[in-house]
Coordinates of C-alpha atoms and ligand atoms in Angstrom, one line a residue:
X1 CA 20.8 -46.8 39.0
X2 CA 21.3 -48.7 35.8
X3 CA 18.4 -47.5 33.5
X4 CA 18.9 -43.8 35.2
X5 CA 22.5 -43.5 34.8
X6 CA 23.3 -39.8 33.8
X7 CA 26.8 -39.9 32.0
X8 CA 28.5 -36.5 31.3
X9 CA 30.7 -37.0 27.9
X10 CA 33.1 -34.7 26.7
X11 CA 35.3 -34.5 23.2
X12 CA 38.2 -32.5 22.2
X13 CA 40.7 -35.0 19.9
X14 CA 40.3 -32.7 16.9
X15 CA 38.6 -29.9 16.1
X16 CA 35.3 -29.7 17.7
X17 CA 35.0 -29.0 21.5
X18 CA 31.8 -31.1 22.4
X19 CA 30.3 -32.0 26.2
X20 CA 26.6 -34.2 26.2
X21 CA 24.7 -36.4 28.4
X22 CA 23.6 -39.5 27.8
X23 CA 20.7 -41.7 30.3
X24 CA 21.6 -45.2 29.8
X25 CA 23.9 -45.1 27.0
X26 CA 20.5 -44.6 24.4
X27 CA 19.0 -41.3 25.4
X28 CA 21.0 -37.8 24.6
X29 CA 19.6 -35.5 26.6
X30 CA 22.1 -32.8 25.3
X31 CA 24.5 -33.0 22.7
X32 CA 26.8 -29.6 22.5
X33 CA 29.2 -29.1 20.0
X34 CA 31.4 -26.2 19.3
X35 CA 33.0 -26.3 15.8
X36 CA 36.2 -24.9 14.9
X37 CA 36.2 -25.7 11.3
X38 CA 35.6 -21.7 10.2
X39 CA 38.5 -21.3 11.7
X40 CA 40.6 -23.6 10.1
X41 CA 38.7 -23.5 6.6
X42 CA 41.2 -20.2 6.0
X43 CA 44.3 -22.9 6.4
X44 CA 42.7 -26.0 4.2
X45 CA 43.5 -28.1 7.6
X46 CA 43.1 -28.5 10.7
X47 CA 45.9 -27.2 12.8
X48 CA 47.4 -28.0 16.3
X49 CA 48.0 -25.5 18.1
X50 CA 45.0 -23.4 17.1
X51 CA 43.2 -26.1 18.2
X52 CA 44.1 -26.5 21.6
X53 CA 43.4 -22.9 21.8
X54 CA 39.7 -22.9 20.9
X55 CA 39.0 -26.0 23.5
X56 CA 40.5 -24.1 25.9
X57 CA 37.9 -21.4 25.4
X58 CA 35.0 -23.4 25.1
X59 CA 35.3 -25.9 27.2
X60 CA 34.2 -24.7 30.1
X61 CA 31.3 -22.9 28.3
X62 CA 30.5 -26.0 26.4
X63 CA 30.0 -28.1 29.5
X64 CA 28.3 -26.1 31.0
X65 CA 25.0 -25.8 28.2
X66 CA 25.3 -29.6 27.7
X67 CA 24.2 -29.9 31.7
X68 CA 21.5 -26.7 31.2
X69 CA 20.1 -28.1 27.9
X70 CA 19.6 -31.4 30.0
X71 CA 18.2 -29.4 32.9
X72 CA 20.8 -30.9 35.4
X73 CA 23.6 -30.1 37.5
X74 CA 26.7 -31.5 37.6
X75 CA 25.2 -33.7 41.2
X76 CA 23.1 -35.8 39.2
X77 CA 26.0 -37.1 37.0
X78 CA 26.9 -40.7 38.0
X79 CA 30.1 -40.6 35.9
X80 CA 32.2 -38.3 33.5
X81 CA 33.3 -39.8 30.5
X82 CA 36.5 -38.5 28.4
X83 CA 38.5 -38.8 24.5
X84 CA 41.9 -40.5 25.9
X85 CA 42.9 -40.6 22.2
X86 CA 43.9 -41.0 19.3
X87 CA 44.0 -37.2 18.0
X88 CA 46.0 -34.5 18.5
X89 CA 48.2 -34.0 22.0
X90 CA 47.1 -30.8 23.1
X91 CA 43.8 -30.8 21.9
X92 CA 43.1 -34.1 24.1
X93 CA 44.5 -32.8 26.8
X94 CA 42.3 -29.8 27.3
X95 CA 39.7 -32.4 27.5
X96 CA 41.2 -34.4 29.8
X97 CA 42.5 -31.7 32.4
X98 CA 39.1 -30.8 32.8
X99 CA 37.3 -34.0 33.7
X100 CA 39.8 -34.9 35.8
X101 CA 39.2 -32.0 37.9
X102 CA 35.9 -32.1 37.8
X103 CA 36.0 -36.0 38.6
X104 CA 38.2 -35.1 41.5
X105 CA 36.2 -32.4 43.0
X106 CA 32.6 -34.0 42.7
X107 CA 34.2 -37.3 43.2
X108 CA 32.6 -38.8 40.6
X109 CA 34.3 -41.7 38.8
X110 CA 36.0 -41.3 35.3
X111 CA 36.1 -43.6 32.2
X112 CA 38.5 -43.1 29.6
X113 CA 37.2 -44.0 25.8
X114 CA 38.7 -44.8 22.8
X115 CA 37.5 -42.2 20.1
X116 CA 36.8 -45.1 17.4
X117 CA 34.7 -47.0 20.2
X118 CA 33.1 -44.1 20.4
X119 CA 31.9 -43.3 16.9
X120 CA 30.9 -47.4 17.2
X121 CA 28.7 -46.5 20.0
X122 CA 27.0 -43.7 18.2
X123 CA 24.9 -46.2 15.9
X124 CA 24.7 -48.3 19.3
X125 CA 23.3 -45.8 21.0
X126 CA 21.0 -44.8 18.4
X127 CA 19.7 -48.3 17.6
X128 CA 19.2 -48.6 21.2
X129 CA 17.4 -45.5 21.6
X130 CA 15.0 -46.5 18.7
X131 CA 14.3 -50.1 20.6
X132 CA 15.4 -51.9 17.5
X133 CA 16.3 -55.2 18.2
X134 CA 19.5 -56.1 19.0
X135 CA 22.1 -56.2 16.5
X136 CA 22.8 -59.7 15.3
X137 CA 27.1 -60.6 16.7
X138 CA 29.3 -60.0 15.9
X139 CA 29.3 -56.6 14.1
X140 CA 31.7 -55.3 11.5
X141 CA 32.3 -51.5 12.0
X142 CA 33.7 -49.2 9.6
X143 CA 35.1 -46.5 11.0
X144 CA 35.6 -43.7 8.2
X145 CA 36.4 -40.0 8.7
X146 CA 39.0 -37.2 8.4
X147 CA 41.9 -39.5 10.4
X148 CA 40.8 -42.9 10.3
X149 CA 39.5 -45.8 7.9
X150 CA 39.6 -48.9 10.0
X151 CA 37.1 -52.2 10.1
X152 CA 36.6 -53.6 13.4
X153 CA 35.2 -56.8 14.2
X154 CA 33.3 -56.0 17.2
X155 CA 31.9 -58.5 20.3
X156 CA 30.2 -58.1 23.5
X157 CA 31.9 -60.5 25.6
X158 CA 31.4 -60.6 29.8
X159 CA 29.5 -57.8 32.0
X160 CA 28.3 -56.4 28.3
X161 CA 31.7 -54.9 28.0
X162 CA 33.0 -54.6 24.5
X163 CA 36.1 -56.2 22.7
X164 CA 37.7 -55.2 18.9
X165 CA 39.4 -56.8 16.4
X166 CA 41.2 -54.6 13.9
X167 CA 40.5 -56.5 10.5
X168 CA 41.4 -53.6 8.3
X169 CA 43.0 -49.8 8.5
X170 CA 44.3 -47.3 5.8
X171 CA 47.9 -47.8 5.0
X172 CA 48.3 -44.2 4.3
X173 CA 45.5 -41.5 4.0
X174 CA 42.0 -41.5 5.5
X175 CA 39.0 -41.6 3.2
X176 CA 38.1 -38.2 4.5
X177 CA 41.2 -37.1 3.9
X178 CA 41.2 -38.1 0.5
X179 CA 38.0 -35.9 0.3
X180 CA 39.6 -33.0 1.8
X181 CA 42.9 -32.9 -0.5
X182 CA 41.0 -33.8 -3.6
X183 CA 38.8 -30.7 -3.3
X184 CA 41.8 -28.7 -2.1
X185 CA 43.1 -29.4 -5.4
X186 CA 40.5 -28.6 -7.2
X187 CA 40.1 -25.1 -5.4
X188 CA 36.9 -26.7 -3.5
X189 CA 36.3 -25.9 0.3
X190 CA 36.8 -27.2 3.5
X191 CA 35.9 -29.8 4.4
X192 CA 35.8 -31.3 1.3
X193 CA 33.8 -34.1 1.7
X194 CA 30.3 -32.0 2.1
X195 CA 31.5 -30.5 -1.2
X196 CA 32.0 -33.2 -3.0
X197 CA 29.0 -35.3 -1.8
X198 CA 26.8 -31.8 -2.9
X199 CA 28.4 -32.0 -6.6
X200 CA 29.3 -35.3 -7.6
X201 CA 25.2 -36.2 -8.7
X202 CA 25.7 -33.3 -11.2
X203 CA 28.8 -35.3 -13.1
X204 CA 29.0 -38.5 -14.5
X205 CA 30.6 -41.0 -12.1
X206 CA 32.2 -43.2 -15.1
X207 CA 33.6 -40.6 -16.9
X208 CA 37.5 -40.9 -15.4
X209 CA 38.6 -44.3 -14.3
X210 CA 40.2 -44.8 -11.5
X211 CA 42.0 -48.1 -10.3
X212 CA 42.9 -49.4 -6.7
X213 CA 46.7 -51.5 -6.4
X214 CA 46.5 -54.6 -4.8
X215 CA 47.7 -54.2 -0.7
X216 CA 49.9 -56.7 0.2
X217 CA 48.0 -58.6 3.3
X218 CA 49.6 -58.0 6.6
X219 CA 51.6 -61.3 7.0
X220 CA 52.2 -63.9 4.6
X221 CA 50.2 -66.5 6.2
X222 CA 47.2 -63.9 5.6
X223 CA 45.1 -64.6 1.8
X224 CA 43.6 -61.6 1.8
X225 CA 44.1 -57.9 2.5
X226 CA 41.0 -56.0 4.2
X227 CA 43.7 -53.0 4.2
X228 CA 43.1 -49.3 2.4
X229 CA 44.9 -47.0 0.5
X230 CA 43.8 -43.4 -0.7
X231 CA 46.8 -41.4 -1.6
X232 CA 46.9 -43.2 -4.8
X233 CA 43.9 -41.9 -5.8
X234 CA 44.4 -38.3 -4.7
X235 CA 47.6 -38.1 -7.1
X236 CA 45.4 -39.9 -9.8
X237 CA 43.5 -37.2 -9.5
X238 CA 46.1 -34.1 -9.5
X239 CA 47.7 -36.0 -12.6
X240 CA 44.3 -36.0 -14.1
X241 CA 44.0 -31.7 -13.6
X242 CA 47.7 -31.5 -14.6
X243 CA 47.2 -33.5 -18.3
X244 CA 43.6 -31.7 -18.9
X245 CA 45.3 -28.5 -18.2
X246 CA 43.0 -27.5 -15.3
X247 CA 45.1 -25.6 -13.3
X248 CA 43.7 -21.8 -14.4
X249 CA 40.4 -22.7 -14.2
X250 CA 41.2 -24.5 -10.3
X251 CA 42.5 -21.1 -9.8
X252 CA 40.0 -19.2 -10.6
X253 CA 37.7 -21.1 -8.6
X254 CA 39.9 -20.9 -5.3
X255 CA 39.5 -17.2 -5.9
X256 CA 36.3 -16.7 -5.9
X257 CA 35.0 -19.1 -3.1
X258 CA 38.2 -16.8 -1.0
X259 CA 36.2 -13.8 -1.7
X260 CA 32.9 -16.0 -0.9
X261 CA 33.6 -18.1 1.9
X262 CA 30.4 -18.7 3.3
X263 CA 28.9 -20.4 0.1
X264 CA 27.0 -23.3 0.6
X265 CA 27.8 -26.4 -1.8
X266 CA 24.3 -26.4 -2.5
X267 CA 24.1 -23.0 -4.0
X268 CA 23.4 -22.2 -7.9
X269 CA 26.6 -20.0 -7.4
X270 CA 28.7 -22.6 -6.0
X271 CA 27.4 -25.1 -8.7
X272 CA 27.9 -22.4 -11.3
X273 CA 32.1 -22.3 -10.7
X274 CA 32.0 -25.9 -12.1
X275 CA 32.8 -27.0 -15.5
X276 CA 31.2 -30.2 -17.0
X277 CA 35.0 -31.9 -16.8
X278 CA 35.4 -31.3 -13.2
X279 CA 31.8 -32.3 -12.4
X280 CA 32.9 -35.9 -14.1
X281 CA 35.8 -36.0 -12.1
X282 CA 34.3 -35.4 -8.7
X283 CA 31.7 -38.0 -9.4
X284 CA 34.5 -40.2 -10.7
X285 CA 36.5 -40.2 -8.0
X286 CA 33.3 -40.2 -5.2
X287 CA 32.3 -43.2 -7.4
X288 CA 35.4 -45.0 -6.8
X289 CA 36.0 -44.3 -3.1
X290 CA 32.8 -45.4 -2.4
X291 CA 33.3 -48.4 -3.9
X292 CA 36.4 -49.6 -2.9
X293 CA 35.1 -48.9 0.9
X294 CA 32.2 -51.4 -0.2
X295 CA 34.1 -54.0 -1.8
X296 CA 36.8 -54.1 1.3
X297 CA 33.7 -53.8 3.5
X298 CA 31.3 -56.4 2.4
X299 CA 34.7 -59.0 1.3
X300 CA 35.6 -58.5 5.3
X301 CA 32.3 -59.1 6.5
X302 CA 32.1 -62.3 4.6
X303 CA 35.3 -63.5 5.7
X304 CA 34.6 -62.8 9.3
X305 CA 31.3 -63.8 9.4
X306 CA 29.7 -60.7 10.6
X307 CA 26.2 -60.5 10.9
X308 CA 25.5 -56.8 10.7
X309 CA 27.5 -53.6 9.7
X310 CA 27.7 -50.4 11.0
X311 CA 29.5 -47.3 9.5
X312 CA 30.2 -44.3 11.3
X313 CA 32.6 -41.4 11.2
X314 CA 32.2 -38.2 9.1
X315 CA 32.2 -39.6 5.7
X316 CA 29.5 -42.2 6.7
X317 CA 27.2 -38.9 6.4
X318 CA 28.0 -39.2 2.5
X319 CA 25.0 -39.9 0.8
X320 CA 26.5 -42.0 -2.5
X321 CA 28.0 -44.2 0.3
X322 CA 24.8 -44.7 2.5
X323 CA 23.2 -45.7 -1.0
X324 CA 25.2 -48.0 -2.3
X325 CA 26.1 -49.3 1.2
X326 CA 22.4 -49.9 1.6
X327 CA 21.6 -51.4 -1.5
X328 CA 24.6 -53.8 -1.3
X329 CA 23.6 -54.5 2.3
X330 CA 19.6 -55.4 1.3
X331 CA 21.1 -57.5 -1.7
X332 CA 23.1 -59.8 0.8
X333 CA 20.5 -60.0 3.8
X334 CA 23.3 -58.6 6.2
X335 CA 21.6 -55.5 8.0
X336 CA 23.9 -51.9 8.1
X337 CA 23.0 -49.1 10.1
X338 CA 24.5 -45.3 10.0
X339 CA 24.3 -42.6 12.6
X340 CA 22.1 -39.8 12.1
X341 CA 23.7 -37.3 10.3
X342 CA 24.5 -35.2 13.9
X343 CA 26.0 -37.8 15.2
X344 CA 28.5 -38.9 11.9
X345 CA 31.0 -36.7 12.8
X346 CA 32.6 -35.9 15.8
X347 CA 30.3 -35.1 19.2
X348 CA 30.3 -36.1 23.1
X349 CA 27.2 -38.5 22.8
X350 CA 29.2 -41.0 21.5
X351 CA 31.8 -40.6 23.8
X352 CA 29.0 -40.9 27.0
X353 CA 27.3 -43.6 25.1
X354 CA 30.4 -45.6 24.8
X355 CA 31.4 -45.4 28.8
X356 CA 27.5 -46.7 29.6
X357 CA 29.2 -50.5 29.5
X358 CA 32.3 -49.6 31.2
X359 CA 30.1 -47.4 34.4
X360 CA 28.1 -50.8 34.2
X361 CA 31.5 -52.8 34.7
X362 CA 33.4 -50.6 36.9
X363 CA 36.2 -49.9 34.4
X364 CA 37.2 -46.7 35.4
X365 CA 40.4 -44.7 34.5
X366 CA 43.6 -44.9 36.4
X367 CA 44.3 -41.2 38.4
X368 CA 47.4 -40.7 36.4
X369 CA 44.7 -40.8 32.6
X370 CA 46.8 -39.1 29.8
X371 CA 46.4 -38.4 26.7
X372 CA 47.4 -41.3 24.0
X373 CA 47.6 -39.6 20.5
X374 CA 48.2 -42.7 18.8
X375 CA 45.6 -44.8 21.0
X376 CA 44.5 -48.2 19.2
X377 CA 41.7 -49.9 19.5
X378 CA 41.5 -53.7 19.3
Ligands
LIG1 O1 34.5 -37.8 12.1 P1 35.0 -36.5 11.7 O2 34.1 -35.3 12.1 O3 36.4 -36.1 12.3 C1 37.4 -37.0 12.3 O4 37.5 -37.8 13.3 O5 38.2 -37.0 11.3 O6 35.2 -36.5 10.1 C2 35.5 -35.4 9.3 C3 35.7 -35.9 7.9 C4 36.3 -34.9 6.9 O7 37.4 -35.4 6.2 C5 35.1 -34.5 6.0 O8 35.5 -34.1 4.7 C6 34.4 -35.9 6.0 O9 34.5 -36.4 7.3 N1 33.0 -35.7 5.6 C7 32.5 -36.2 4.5 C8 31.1 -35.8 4.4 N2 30.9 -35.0 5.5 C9 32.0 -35.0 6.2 N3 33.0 -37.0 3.5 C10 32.2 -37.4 2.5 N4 30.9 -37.0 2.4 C11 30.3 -36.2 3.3 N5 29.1 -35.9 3.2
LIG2 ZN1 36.1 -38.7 14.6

């Protein structure tokens, strides 16, 4: 049973509706995901209600090719596995309504997982799946996309189940975030972090310098602060387009990608809407991210004497930060691994691969499973 366990997963706490299975918490043997982000691209933003909407209307569809692509039906499942939170209400719900009925009516059992956990066990998984050896423990994990920047300190403890420290979290924006409103602002697309990864090689990443405040650790008995902040930057940044009278040329630049909106990044057209002043800036501002993720990152694994890294969420997919991460990572002996880029941002084979330990535990979800917007982990 163990080393065959078929684990349906399904994801719906933004804005992707996903559904995959998962043998054994390291083999995908579907990974479905339905993006919505064309349809919120038009607002700059992910929003609520249309959300809910879309899973609604693909979430039956989506489940449905994640058992096909794996060439099963849903009797060979051993367990249904489901985003309890955090993200949004309605959107988690949609999820949620529908494993529970389908737990109920094959009368399968249901595990509820955190979505951080999850985008932990996407590395897991993969490093699994690879037969790498086991990740020296305990692991620091930093989680970084669109809604969250925490650092976990992360330990298998009995039955192989997993527990989390929180060591570190944003105190206001998201690093993604940051990404998102900074090319928002400078009449980029959506989501901003692909963009600004694509561009920021073209500009020189010292040009504008840009400084982090000190964060105030959590309690006074605390030296040290493993803690974030990003929205300092982001106004750094609109302050920086506002003195070098930017604004017409940001305009301009809104315009035409809104007449253009499937241009890729990558494009000699897209490149071509940038001046040489912008192109610093983004690669100022990536540069700076970047490195205030590594300096909290590798000053926290120090302190908690981790013994390998792992980075995963949609801005682990940026390539300036796998570099740097890397290099830093080789330059102290501590080993750091990344999802594949498929599996950075949001998708249901974390979400299966992250119930393996609990199926193996028995740590099923109560009957009366909700959504938890706010949902911590650790
Ligand atoms: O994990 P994810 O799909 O959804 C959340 O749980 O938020 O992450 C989405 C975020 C967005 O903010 C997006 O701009 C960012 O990840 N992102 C990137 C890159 N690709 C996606 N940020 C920086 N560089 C990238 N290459
Ligand atoms: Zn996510």
């Amino acid at each position: 049973m163990i080393e065959t366990s078929l684990i349906l997963g399904i994801e719906s706490s933004c804005d992707e509706t996903a559904a995959a299975v998962v043998r054994a918490g390291s083999h995908p043997l579907s990974n479905v995901v339905a993006s919505q982000m064309a349809l919120h691209a038009n607002y700059g933003g992910v929003v609520p209600e249309l959300a809910s909407r879309e899973h609604l209307r693909n979430i039956v569809l989506v489940v449905r090719e994640a058992l096909s692509r794996a060439n099963l039906t849903f009797a060979d499942l051993d367990a249904i596995a489901v985003t309890e939170g955090p993200g949004l209400a309605g959107a988690l719900l949609v999820g949620i309504t529908y494993a529970k009925a389908l737990s109920y009516g094959l009368n399968k059992p249901l595990i509820a997982i955190n979505h951080l956990e999850g985008h932990i066990h996407a590395v897991l998984m993969e490093a699994r799946g690879r037969s790498d050896s086991p990740m020296q423990l305990p692991l620091l994990a930093l989680v970084v996309s669109g809604g969250h920047t925490h650092l976990y300190l992360a330990q298998q403890g009995r039955e192989a189940t997993w527990n989390y420290r929180n060591v570190g979290r944003t105190v206001d924006d998201a690093a993604g975030e940051a990404f998102d409103k900074v090319a928002k602002l400078l009449g980029l697309g959506y989501p901003g972090g692909p963009w600004i990864d694509t561009l920021a090689p073209h500009g020189n990443p010292r040009a504008v310098p840009f400084h982090f405040g000190h964060i105030k650790p959590r309690t006074p008995a605390a030296p040290t602060s493993y803690d974030f902040s990003f929205s300092g930057i982001k106004t750094a940044v609109l302050r920086y387009t506002q003195t070098n009278q930017m604004a017409q040329a940001i305009e301009a630049r809104r315009l035409a990608l809104a007449a253009n909106p499937t241009l890729k990044p990558s494009s000699p057209e897209a490149l071509a809407l940038l001046d040489p002043q912008t192109l610093d800036l983004i690669a100022s501002f990536q540069y700076a991210v970047v490195g205030n993720l590594l300096r909290q990152t590798f000053a926290a694994a120090e302190a908690f004497g981790a013994r390998g890294l792992v980075v995963s969420g949609g801005v682990a997919a940026n390539s300036e930060l796998r570099r740097r991460f890397s290099a830093e990572a080789t330059r102290r002996g501590l080993p750091v691994a990344f999802p594949s880029l498929a599996l950075a941002t949001d998708n249901a084979a974390m979400i299966a691969a992250a119930a393996w330990p609990k199926l193996l535990a028995s740590n099923f979800a109560p009957e009366d499973l909700t959504a938890t917007p706010q949902l911590r982990l650790g």
